Coordinates of C-alpha atoms and ligand atoms in Angstrom, one line a residue:
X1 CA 120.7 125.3 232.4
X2 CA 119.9 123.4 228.8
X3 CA 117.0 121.8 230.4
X4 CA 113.3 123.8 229.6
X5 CA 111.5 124.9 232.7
X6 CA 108.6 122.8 231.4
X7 CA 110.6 119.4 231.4
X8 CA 108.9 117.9 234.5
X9 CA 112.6 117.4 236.3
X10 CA 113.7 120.9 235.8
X11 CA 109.8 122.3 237.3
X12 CA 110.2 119.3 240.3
X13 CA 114.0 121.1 241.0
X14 CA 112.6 124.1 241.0
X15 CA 110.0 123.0 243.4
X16 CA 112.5 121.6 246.0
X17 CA 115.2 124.6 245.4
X18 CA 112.9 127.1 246.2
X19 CA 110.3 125.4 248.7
X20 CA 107.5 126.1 246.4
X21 CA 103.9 124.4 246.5
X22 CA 101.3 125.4 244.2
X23 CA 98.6 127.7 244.7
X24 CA 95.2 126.2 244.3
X25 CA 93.3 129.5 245.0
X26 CA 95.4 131.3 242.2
X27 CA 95.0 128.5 239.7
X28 CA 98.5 127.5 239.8
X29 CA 98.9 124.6 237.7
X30 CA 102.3 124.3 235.9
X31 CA 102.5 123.1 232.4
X32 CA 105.1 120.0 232.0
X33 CA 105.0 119.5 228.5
X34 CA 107.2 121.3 226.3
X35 CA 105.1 119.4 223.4
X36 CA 102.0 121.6 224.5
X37 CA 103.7 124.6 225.2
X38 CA 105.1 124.7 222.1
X39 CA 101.6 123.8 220.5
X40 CA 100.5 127.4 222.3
X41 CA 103.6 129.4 221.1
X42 CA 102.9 127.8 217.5
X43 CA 99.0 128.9 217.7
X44 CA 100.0 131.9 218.3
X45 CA 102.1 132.2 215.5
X46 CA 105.0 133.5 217.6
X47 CA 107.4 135.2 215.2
X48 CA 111.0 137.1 216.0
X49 CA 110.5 140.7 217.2
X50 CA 106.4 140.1 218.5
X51 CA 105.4 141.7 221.2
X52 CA 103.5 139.9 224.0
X53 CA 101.3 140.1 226.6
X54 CA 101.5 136.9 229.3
X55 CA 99.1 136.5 231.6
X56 CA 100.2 134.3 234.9
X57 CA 103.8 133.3 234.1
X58 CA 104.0 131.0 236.7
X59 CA 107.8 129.8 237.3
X60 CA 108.3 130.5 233.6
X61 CA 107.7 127.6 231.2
X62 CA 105.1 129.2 228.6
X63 CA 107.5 132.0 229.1
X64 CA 110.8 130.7 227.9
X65 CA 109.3 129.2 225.2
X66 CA 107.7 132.9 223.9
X67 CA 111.1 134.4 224.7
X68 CA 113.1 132.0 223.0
X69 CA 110.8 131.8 219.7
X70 CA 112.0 135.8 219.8
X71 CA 109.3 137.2 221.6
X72 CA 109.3 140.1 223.8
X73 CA 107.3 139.5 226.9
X74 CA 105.4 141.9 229.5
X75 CA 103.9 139.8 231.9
X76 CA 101.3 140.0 234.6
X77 CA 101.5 137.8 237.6
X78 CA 100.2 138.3 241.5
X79 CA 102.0 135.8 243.0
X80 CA 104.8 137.5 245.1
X81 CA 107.2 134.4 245.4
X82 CA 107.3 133.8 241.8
X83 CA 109.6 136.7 240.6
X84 CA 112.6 135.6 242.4
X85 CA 111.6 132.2 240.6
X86 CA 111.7 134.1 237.3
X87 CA 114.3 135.8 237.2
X88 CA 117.0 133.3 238.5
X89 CA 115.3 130.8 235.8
X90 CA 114.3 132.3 232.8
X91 CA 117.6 132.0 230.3
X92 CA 120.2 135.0 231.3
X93 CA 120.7 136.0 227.8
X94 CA 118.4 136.0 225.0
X95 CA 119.4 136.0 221.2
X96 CA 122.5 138.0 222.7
X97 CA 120.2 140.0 224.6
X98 CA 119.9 140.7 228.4
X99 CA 116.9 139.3 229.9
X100 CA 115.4 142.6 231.3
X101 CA 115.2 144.3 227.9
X102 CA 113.0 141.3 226.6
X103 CA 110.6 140.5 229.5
X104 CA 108.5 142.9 232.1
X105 CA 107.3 141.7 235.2
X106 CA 104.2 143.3 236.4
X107 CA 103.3 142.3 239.6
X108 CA 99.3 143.2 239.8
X109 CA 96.2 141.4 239.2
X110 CA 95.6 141.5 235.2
X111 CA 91.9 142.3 236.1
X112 CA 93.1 145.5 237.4
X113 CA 95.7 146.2 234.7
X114 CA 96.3 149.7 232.9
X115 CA 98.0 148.3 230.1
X116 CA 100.0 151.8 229.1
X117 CA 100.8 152.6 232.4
X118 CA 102.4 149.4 233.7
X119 CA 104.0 149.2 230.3
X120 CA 105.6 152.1 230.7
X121 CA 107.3 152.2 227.7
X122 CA 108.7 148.7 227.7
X123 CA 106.6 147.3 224.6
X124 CA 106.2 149.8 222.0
X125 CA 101.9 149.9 222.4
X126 CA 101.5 151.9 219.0
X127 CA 102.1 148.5 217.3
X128 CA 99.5 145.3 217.9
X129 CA 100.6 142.9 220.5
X130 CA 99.7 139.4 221.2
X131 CA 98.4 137.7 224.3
X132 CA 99.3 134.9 225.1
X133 CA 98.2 132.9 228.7
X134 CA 98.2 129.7 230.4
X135 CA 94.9 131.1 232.4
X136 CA 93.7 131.0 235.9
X137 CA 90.9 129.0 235.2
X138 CA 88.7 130.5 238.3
X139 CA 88.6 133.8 236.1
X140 CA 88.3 132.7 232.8
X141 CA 85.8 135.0 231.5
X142 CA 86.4 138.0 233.0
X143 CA 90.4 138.0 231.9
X144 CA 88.3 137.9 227.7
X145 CA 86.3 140.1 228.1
X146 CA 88.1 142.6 229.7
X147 CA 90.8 142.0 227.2
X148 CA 87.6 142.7 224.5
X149 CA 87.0 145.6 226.5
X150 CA 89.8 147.0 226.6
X151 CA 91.6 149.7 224.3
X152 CA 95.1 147.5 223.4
X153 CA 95.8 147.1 219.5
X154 CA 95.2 143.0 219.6
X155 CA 96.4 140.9 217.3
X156 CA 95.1 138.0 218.6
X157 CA 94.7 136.1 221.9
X158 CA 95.6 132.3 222.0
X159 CA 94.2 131.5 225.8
X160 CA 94.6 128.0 227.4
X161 CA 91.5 127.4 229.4
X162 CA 89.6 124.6 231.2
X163 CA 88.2 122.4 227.6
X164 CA 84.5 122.5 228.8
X165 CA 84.7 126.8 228.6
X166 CA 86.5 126.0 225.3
X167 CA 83.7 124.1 223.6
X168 CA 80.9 126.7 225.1
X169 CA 83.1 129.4 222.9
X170 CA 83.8 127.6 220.1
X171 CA 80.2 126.1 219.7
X172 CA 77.9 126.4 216.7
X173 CA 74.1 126.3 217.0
X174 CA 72.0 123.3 217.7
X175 CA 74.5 122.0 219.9
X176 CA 74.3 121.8 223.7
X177 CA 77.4 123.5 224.4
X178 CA 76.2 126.8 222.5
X179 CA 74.4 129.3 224.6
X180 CA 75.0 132.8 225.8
X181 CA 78.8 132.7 226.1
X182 CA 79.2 131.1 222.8
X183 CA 77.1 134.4 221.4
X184 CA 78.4 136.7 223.5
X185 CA 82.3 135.7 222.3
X186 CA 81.9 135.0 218.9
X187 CA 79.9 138.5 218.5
X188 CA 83.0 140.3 219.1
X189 CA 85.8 137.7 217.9
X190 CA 86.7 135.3 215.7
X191 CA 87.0 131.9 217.6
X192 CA 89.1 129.3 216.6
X193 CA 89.9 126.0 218.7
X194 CA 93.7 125.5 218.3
X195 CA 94.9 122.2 220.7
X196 CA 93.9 120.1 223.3
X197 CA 95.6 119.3 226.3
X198 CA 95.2 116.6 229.0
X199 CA 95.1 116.8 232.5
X200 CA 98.6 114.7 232.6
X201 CA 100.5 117.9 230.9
X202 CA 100.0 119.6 234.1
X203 CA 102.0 119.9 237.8
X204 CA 100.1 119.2 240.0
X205 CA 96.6 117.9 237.4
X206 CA 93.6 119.9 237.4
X207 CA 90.6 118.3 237.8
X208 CA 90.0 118.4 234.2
X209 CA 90.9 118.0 230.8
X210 CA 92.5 121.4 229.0
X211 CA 92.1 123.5 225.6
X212 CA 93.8 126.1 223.5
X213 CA 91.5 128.7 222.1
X214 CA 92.8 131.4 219.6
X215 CA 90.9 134.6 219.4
X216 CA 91.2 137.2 216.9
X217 CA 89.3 140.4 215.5
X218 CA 86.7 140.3 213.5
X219 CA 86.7 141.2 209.8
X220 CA 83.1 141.6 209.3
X221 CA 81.6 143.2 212.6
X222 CA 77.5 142.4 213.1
X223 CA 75.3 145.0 213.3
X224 CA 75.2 145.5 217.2
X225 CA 75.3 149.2 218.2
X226 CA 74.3 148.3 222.3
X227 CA 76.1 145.4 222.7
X228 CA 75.0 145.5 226.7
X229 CA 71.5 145.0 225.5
X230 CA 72.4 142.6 222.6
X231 CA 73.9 140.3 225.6
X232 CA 70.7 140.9 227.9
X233 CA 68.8 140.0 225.1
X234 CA 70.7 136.8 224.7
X235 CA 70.3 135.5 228.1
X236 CA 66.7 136.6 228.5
X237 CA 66.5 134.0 224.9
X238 CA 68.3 131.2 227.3
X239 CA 66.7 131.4 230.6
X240 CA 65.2 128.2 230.5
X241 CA 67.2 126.5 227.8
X242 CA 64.5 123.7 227.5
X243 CA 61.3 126.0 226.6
X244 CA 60.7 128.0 223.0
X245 CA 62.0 131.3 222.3
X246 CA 58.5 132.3 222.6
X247 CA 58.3 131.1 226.1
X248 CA 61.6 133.1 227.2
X249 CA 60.1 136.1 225.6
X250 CA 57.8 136.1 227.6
X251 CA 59.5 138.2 230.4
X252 CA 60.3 141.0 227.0
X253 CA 57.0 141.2 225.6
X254 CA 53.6 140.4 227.6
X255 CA 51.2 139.6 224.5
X256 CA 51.4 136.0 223.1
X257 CA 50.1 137.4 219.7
X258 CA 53.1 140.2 219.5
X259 CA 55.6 137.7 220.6
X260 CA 54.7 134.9 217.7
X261 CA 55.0 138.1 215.1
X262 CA 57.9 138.9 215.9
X263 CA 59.3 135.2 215.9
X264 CA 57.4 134.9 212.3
X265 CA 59.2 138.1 211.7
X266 CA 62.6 136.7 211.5
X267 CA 61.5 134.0 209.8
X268 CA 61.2 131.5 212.1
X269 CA 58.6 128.9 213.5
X270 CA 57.1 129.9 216.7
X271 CA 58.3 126.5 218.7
X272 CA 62.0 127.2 217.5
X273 CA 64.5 126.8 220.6
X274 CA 66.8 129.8 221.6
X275 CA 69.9 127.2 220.3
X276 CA 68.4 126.9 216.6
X277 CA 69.0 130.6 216.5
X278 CA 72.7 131.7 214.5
X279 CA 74.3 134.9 215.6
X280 CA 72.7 137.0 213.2
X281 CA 69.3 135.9 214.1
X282 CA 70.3 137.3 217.4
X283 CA 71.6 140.3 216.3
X284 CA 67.9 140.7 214.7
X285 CA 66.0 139.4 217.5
X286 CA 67.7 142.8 219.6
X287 CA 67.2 145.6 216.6
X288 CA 63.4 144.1 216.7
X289 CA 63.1 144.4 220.3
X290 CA 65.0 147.7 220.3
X291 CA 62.6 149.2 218.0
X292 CA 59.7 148.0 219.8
X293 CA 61.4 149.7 222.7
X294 CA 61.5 152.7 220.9
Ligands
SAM1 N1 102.1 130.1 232.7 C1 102.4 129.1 233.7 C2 102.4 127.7 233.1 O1 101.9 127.6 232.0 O2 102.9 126.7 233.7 C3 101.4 129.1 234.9 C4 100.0 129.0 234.5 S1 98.9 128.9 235.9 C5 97.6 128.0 235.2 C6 98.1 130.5 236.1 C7 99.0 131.6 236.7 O3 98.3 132.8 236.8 C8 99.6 131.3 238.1 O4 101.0 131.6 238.0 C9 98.9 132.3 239.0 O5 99.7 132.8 240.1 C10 98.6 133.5 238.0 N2 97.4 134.3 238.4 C11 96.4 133.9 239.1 N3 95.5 135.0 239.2 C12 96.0 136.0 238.5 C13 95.6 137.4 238.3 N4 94.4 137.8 238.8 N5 96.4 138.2 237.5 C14 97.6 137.7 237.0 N6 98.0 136.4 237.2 C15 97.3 135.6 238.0

């Protein structure tokens, strides 16, 4: 079949052939535009012989693109109608290469993933690998930061999500979008914004617009030793988004006198708002509370 699985008549045939309807409560929305897809596969800077971690194939049309950019893909999907779906439809024979030596199908909830385990062996894990996803939107932010958490040799992670979560990542201070997510993301990554997509891309169309966000390690790490507290710290700042930061301290430290030194401290005026802070005024907001701790 020359036809991609993203071209919307090939997804629609696949559809009717195999009595499909799309799962709202997984998040099932199909891309079906090969423009976009190959906007994700580019982002990622897909390159022959990468290895690749999918999450949430769906029938396959992020998929064929990674395989056929040369891409070897393990994939994660919890859908159990799908790998019929996959396998009849994802192209036979790769670069002259059978179809089960370049893509995995493991069918388990990513959340609950053991990445060498369900491997086993397929991708070579001592090397970096790439993620690459069309997410679930309902768990977002769990799939990052477990993916952060987690102890896989990451190159990157180029993650289509709903575009308002995008802009919260991506934000910079002084803007509304910016706020504990924004802080608690870009303390561990690098965050770049790579495309946008629109609702129209998709079968059948979310409720709203999309975004490509690419992820990657950090050079320069901040000085956070408890990053648990550093994030407390952070949303304690943002409680009420509206008041000062002295106002939101007030729940850390009882006396108004202590809490205006400390502002003055870092250098800053005692009616800034939590969103004028940058990350590393963050980062010294917690060793300052630490050590009062202490
Ligand atoms: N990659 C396909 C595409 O771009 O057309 C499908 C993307 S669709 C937005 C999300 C996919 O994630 C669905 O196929 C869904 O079944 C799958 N999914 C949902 N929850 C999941 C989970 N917890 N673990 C792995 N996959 C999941």
């Amino acid at each position: 079949n020359s036809m991609p699985i993203a071209s919307p008549v090939r997804t629609q045939a696949i559809v009717n052939r195999y009595f499909m309807h799309a799962k709202k409560n997984l998040g099932q929305n199909f891309l079906v535009d090969l423009p976009a897809i190959k906007g994700i596969v580019e982002a990622a800077d897909i390159q022959p012989g990468d290895q690749v971690i999918e999450i949430g194939p769906g029938i396959g049309s992020l998929t064929e693109q990674l395989l056929l950019a040369g891409a070897k893909v393990l994939a994660y999907e919890v859908d159990q109608d799908l790998p019929e779906i996959l396998n009849n439809e994802l192209p036979q024979k790769i670069d002259g290469e059978e179809l089960k030596d370049r893509f995995k199908l493991v069918m388990k909830d990513v959340l609950k993933a053991n990445f060498v385990e369900d491997n086993d062996g397929f991708l070579d894990l001592s090397k970096s690998v790439k993620i690459v996803a069309n997410l679930p939107y309902y768990i977002t932010t769990p799939i990052i930061f477990n993916l952060i958490k987690s102890d896989l040799d990451f190159s990157s992670l180029t993650l289509m999500m709903q575009k308002e979560v995008a802009e919260r990542l991506v934000a910079k201070p002084k803007t509304k979008e910016y706020g504990p997510l924004s802080i608690a993301v870009q303390s561990r990554m690098n965050v770049r914004l790579a495309e946008e997509v629109k609702s129209t891309s998709f079968m059948p169309r979310p409720k709203v617009d999309s975004a490509v966000v690419v992820l990657t390690p950090l050079l320069e790490k901040p000085d956070i030793n408890d990053y648990a507290f550093f994030d407390h710290v952070v949303k304690m700042c943002f409680a009420q988004r509206r008041k000062t930061l002295a106002n939101n301290l007030k729940t850390l430290i009882k006396d108004k006198d202590e809490r205006e030194k400390l502002i003055n401290d870092l250098g800053l005026d005692v009616r800034v708002r939590p969103e004028e802070l940058t990350l590393n005024q963050f980062v010294q907001l917690a060793h300052l509370l630490k050590d009062r701790q202490a």
